[in-house]
XYZ file of C-alpha atoms in Angstrom:
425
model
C 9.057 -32.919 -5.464
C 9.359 -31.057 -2.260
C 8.519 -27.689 -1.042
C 9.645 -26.344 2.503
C 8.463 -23.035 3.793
C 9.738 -21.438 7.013
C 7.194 -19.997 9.673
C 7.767 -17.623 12.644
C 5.726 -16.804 15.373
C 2.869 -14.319 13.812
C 2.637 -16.536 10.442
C 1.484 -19.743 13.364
C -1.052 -17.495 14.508
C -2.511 -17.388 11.061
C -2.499 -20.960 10.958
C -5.347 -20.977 13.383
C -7.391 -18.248 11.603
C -6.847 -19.741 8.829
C -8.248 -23.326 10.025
C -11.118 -21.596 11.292
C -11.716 -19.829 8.261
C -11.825 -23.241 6.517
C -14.343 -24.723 9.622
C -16.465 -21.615 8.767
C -16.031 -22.960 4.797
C -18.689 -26.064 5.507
C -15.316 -28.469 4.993
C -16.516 -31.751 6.683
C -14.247 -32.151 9.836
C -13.192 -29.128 10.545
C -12.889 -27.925 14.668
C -15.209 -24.688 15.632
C -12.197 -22.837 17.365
C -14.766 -20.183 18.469
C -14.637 -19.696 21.810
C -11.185 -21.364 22.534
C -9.638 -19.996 25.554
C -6.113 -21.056 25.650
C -4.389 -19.447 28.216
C -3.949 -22.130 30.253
C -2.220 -24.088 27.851
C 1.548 -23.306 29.262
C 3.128 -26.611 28.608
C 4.515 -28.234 25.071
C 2.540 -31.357 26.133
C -0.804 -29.815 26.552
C -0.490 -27.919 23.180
C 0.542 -31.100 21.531
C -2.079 -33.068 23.252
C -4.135 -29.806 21.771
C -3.503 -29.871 18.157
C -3.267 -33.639 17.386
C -6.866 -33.629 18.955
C -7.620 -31.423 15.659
C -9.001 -32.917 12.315
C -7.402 -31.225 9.113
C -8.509 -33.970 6.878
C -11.236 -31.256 5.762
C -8.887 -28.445 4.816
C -7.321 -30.070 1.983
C -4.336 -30.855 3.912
C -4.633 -33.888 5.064
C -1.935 -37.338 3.957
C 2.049 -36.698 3.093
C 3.223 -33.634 2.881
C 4.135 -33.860 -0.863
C 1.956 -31.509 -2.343
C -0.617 -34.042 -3.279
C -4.117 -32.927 -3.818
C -7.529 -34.871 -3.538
C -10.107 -34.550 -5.876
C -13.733 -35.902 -6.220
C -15.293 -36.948 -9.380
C -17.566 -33.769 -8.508
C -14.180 -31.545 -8.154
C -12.946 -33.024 -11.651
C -16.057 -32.140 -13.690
C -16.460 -28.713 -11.330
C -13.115 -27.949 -12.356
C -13.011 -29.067 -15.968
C -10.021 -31.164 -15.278
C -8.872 -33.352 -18.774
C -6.235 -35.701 -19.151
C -3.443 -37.114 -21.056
C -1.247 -40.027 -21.079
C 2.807 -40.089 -21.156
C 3.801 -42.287 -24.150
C 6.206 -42.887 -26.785
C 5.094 -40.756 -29.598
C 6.945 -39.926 -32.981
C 7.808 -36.042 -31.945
C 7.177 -33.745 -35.387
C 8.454 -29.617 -35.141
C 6.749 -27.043 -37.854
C 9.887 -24.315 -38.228
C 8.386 -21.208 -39.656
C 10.236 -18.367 -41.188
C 10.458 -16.192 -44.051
C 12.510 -16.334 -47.279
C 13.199 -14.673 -50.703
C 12.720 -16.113 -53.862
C 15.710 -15.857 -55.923
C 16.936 -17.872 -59.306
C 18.523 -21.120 -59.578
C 22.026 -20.439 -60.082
C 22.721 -23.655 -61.842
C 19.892 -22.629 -64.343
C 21.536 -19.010 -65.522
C 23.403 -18.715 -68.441
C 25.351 -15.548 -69.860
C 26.491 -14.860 -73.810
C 29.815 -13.371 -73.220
C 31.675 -13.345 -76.742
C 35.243 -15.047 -76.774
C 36.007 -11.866 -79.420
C 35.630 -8.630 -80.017
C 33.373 -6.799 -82.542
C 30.289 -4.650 -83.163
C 26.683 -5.656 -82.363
C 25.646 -4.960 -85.948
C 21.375 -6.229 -85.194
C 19.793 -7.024 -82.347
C 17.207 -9.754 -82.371
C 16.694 -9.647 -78.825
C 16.187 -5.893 -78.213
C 14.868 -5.745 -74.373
C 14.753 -7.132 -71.045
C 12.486 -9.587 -69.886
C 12.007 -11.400 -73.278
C 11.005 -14.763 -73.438
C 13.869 -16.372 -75.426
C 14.444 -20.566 -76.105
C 17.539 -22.515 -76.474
C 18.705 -21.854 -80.185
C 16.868 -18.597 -81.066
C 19.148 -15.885 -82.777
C 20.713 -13.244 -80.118
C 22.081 -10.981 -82.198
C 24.337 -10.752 -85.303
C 28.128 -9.508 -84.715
C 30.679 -8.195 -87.326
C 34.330 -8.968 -86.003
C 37.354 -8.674 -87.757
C 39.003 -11.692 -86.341
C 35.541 -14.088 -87.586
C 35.876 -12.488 -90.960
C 39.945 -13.578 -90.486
C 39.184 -17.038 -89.296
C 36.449 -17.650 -91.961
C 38.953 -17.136 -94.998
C 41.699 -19.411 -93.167
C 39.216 -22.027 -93.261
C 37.900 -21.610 -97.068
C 41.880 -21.064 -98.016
C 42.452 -24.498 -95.573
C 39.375 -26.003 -97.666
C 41.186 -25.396 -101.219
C 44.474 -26.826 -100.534
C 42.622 -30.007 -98.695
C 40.675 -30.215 -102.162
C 44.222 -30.088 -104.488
C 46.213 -32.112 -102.733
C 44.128 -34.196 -101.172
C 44.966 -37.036 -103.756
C 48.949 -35.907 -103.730
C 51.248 -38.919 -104.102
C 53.547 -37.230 -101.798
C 54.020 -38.864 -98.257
C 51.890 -36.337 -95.482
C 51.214 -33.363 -98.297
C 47.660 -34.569 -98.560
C 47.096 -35.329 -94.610
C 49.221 -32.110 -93.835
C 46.255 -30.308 -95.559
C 43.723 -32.155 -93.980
C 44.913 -31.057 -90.182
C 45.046 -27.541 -91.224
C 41.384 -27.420 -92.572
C 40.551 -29.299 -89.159
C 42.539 -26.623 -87.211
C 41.159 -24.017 -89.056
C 37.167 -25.351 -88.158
C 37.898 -25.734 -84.737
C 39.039 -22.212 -83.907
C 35.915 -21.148 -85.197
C 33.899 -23.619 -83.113
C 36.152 -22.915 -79.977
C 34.428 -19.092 -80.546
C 30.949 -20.831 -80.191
C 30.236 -20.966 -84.020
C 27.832 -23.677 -84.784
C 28.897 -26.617 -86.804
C 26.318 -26.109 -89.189
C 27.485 -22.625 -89.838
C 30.940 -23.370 -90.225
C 29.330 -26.071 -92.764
C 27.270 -23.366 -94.754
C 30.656 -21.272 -94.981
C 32.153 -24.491 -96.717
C 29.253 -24.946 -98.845
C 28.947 -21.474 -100.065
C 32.553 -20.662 -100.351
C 31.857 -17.206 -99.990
C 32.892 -15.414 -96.403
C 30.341 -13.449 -94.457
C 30.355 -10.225 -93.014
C 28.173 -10.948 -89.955
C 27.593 -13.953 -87.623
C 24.784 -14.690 -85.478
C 24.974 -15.177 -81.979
C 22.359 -17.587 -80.671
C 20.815 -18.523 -77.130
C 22.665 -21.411 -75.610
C 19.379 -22.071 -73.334
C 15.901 -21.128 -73.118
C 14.921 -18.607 -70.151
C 14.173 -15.093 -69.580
C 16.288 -12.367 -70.624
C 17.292 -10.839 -67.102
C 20.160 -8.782 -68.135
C 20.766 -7.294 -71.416
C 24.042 -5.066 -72.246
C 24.088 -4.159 -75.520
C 22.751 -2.318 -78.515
C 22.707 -1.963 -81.589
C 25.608 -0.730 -83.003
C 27.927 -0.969 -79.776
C 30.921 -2.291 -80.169
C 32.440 -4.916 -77.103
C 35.492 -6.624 -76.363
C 36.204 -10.130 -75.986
C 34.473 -11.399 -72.573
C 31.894 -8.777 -72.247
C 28.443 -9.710 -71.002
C 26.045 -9.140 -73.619
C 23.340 -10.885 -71.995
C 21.862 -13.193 -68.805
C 19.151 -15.971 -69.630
C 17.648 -17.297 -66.606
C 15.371 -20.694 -66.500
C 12.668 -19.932 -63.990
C 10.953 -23.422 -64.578
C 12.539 -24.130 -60.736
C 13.747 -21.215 -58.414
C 15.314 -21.303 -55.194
C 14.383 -19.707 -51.775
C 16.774 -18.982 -49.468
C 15.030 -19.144 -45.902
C 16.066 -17.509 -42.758
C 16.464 -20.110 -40.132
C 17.119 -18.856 -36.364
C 20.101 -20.062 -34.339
C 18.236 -22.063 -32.051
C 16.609 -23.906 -35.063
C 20.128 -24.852 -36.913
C 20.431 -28.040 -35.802
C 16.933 -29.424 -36.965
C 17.244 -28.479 -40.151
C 18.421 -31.312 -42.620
C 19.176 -31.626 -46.649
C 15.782 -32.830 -48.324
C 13.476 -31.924 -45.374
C 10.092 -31.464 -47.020
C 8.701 -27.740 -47.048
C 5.309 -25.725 -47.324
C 5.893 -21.982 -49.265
C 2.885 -20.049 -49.389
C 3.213 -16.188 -50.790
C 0.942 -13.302 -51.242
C 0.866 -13.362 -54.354
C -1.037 -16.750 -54.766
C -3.748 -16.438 -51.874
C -4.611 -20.135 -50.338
C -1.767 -21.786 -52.739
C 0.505 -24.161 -50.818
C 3.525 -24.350 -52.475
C 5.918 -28.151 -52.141
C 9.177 -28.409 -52.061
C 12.582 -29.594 -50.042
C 15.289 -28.224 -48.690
C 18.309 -28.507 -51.078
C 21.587 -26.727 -49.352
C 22.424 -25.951 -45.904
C 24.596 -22.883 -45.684
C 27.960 -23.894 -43.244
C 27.317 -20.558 -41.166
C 25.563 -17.914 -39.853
C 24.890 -14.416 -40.454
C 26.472 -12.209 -37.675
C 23.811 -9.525 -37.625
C 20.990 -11.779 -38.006
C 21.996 -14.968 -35.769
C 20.062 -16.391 -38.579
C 21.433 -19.395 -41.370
C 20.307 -19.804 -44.817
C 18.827 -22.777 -45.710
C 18.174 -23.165 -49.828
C 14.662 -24.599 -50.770
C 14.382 -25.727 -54.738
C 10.580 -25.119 -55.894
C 9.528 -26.469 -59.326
C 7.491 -23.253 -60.583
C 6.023 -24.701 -63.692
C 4.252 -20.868 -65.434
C 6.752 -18.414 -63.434
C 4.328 -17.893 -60.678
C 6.804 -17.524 -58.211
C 8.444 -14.561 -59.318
C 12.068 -13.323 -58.420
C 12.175 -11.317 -55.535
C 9.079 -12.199 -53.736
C 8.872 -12.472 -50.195
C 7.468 -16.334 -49.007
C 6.500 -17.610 -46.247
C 7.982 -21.194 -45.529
C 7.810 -24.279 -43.074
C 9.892 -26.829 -42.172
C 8.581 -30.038 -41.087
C 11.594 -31.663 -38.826
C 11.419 -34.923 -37.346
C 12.668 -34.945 -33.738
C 12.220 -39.412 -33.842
C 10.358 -41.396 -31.379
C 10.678 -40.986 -27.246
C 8.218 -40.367 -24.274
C 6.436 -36.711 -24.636
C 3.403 -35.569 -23.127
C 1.046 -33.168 -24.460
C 2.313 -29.615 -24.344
C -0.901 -28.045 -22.402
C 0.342 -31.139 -19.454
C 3.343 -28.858 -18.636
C 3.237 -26.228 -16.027
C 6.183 -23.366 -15.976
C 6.938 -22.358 -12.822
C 10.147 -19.686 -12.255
C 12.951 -22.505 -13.647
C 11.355 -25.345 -12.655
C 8.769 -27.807 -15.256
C 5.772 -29.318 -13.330
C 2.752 -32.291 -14.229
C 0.058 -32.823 -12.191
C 0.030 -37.039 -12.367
C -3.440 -39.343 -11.590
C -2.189 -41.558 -8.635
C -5.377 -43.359 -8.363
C -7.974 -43.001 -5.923
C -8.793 -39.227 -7.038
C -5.351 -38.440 -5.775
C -3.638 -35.436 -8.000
C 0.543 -34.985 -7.414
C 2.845 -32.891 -8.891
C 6.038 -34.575 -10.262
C 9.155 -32.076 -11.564
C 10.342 -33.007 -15.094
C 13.476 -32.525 -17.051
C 12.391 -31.916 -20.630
C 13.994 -31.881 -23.793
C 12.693 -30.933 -27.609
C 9.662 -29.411 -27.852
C 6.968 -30.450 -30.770
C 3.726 -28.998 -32.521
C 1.660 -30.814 -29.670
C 3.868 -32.617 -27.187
C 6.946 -31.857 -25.736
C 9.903 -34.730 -24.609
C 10.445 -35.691 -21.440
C 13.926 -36.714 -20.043
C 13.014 -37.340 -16.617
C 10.149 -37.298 -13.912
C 7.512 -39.601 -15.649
C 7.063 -43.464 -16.975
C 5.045 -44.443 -20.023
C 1.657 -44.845 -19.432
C 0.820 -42.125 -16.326
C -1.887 -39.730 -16.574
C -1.215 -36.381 -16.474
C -3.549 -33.459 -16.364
C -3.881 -31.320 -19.223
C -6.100 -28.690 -17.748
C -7.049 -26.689 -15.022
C -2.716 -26.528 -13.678
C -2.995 -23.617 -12.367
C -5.898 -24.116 -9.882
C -4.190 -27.542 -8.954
C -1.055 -25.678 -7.926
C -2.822 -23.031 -6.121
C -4.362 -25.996 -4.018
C -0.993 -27.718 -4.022
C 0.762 -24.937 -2.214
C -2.039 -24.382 0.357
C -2.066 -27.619 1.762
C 1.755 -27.476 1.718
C 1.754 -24.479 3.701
C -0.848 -25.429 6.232
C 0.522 -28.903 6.629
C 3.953 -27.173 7.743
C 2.550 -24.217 9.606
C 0.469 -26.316 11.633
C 4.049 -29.144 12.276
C 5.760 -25.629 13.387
C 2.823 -24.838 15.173
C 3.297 -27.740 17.497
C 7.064 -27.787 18.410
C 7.924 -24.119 19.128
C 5.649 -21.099 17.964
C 2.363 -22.037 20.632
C 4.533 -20.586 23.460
C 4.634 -17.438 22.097
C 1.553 -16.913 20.709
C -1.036 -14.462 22.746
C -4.037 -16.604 22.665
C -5.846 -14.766 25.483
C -9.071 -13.254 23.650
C -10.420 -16.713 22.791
C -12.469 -18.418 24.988
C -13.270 -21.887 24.835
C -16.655 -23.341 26.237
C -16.684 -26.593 28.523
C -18.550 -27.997 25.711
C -15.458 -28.662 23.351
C -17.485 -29.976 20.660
C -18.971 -26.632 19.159
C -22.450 -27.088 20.446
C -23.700 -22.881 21.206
């Protein structure tokens, strides 16, 4: 990495403050400038012959001009400095978002009647009633069951006298038209066993029962007692809350991590320190316009109903981003558009290297370009590292400046130096 700064004139003249400033510091090395009398220094050789006669190995600057900084084991424990290594790592994302709980779709049911008729007695009177596969619904006088019943008694009789017939096809004709006659009835959901019953008793009923084809919760009941419907109408919803879905909103910039049977944490408010299990089911094809969010579908088992319908859930997604060379997160320094670690180069020597990076993790983030397995980088203390970094950047170009073309017009006049050059008062 390289960093280039441009001096004039004035900015030179700071140079020298500013290596006196660092003399006056107590850094080992560093020239006493008080006292310097420079006038006489008119030609480009005598300032050159000047300044390579001064030692900046004490102001931090001295080596390549790369940015590199040196640092004692004093300086590291001073400065808290830790460190971490580059290596191939398995690289692991929590996603965490919100979501509704909502019911399974494939686990709701709804008792529509294939005829019409009058809901003579309800034996499921409200909503919200616990109901199982089989129980009685509610029991229905229609014109057209009372019709169908007596076709299949009448059907019944003729099957009986001319079942033994002689005659070729009377007794099978008879036959087909008691089995025609059963299955209209069980085509309108009538239950074998009743249609049975109406055989056994011979006698045709004014009501039939209506009965849950699975167990749930009522959700939605529209009827009562009394009402008459049509053919089609929905009389009731059972739902099956024994698993429920949640439908999760995932951002745009997290779409393409999330996968079919990723495993998922839910935790709600309703169940204080409960971690919920399940996996993602469905991946919705797009995305919601005002949101720039997708749906992802979660199926929870929810064995008692505690997750209720309409409850708001917290959820994350563990994604797995596979294995590749990542450093720890807290390694990375931001700076404007530009990614920065500070890498051990042996010998106490800290210097920054520029990365490219790629996914970021829970921990460590991936790294495309700008380190090798197995480098140290720091993890702490950046920012004071940087700070250092740029200062002996800027002094090591201010003072190169300093000795081609800004000498001759600085005004050096108020500083007198002693015969004895080597700070002695």
């Amino acid at each position: 990495m390289t960093r280039t700064w441009k001096l004039n004139g004035p900015l030179a003249a700071w140079a020298v403050l500013l290596a006196g400033a660092f003399g006056c510091s107590g850094r080992s090395g560093a020239p006493d400038t008080s006292g310097m009398d420079m006038t006489g220094m008119d030609s480009a050789a005598t300032r050159d012959t000047a300044m390579k006669g001064m030692d900046m190995s004490g102001m931090g600057i001295g080596g390549p001009a790369n940015g590199s900084v040196q640092l004692t084991a004093g300086d590291v424990t001073t400065f808290g400095i830790t460190f971490g290594t580059a290596e191939d790592r398995t690289l692991m994302r929590k996603i965490r978002t919100v979501g509704a709980v909502g019911f399974d779709e494939t686990r709701m049911t709804y008792v529509a009647p294939k005829f019409g008729g009058w809901a003579e007695r309800l034996h499921v009177d409200f909503t919200g009633q616990r109901v199982r596969k089989g129980q009685p619904l509610l029991d229905v006088y229609s014109p057209e069951l009372v019709t169908a019943q007596e076709e299949v008694l009448l059907a019944a009789g003729m099957a009986a006298r001319v079942g033994d017939s002689r005659v070729d096809g009377v007794g099978d004709g008879a036959r087909d038209l008691l089995a025609s006659a059963r299955r209209r009835l069980s085509y309108w959901d009538v239950r074998e066993e009743d249609i049975d019953g109406l055989l056994d008793s011979g006698e045709v009923h004014k009501t039939l029962t209506l009965y849950a084809p699975a167990s749930g919760v009522v959700m939605e009941k529209h009827v009562l007692q009394g009402q008459a419907f049509q053919a089609g109408t929905n009389l009731y919803m059972i739902a099956d809350l024994s698993e429920v879905w949640i439908d999760a909103e995932v951002f745009e910039s997290d779409v393409a991590l999330v996968r079919e049977g990723m495993p998922v944490e839910i935790t709600v408010d309703a169940l204080p320190g409960r971690v919920l299990h399940g996996s993602v089911s469905y991946v919705y094809p797009t995305l919601q316009d005002r949101t720039r969010s997708m749906r992802a579908r979660i199926q929870v088992p929810n064995p008692g109903g505690r997750l209720k319908p309409g409850m708001y859930a917290t959820v994350t997604l563990s994604a797995d981003l596979g294995r590749s060379l990542t450093v720890p997160t807290s390694a990375v320094l931001h700076t404007g558009n530009a990614a920065i670690a500070f890498v051990d180069m042996g010998a106490g020597q800290i210097m920054p290297h520029e990365l490219r990076l790629g996914l970021s993790g829970e921990k460590y983030v991936q790294v495309l370009e700008g380190l090798e397995a197995g480098q140290r980088v720091v993890t702490s203390a950046q920012f004071l590292l940087d700070s250092e970094s740029n200062l002996a950047e800027v002094m090591k170009s201010m003072m190169t400046q300093m000795n081609t073309s800004d000498m001759g017009d600085m005004d050096m006049g108020g500083m007198k130096m002693p015969p004895d050059s080597t700070g002695g008062r």
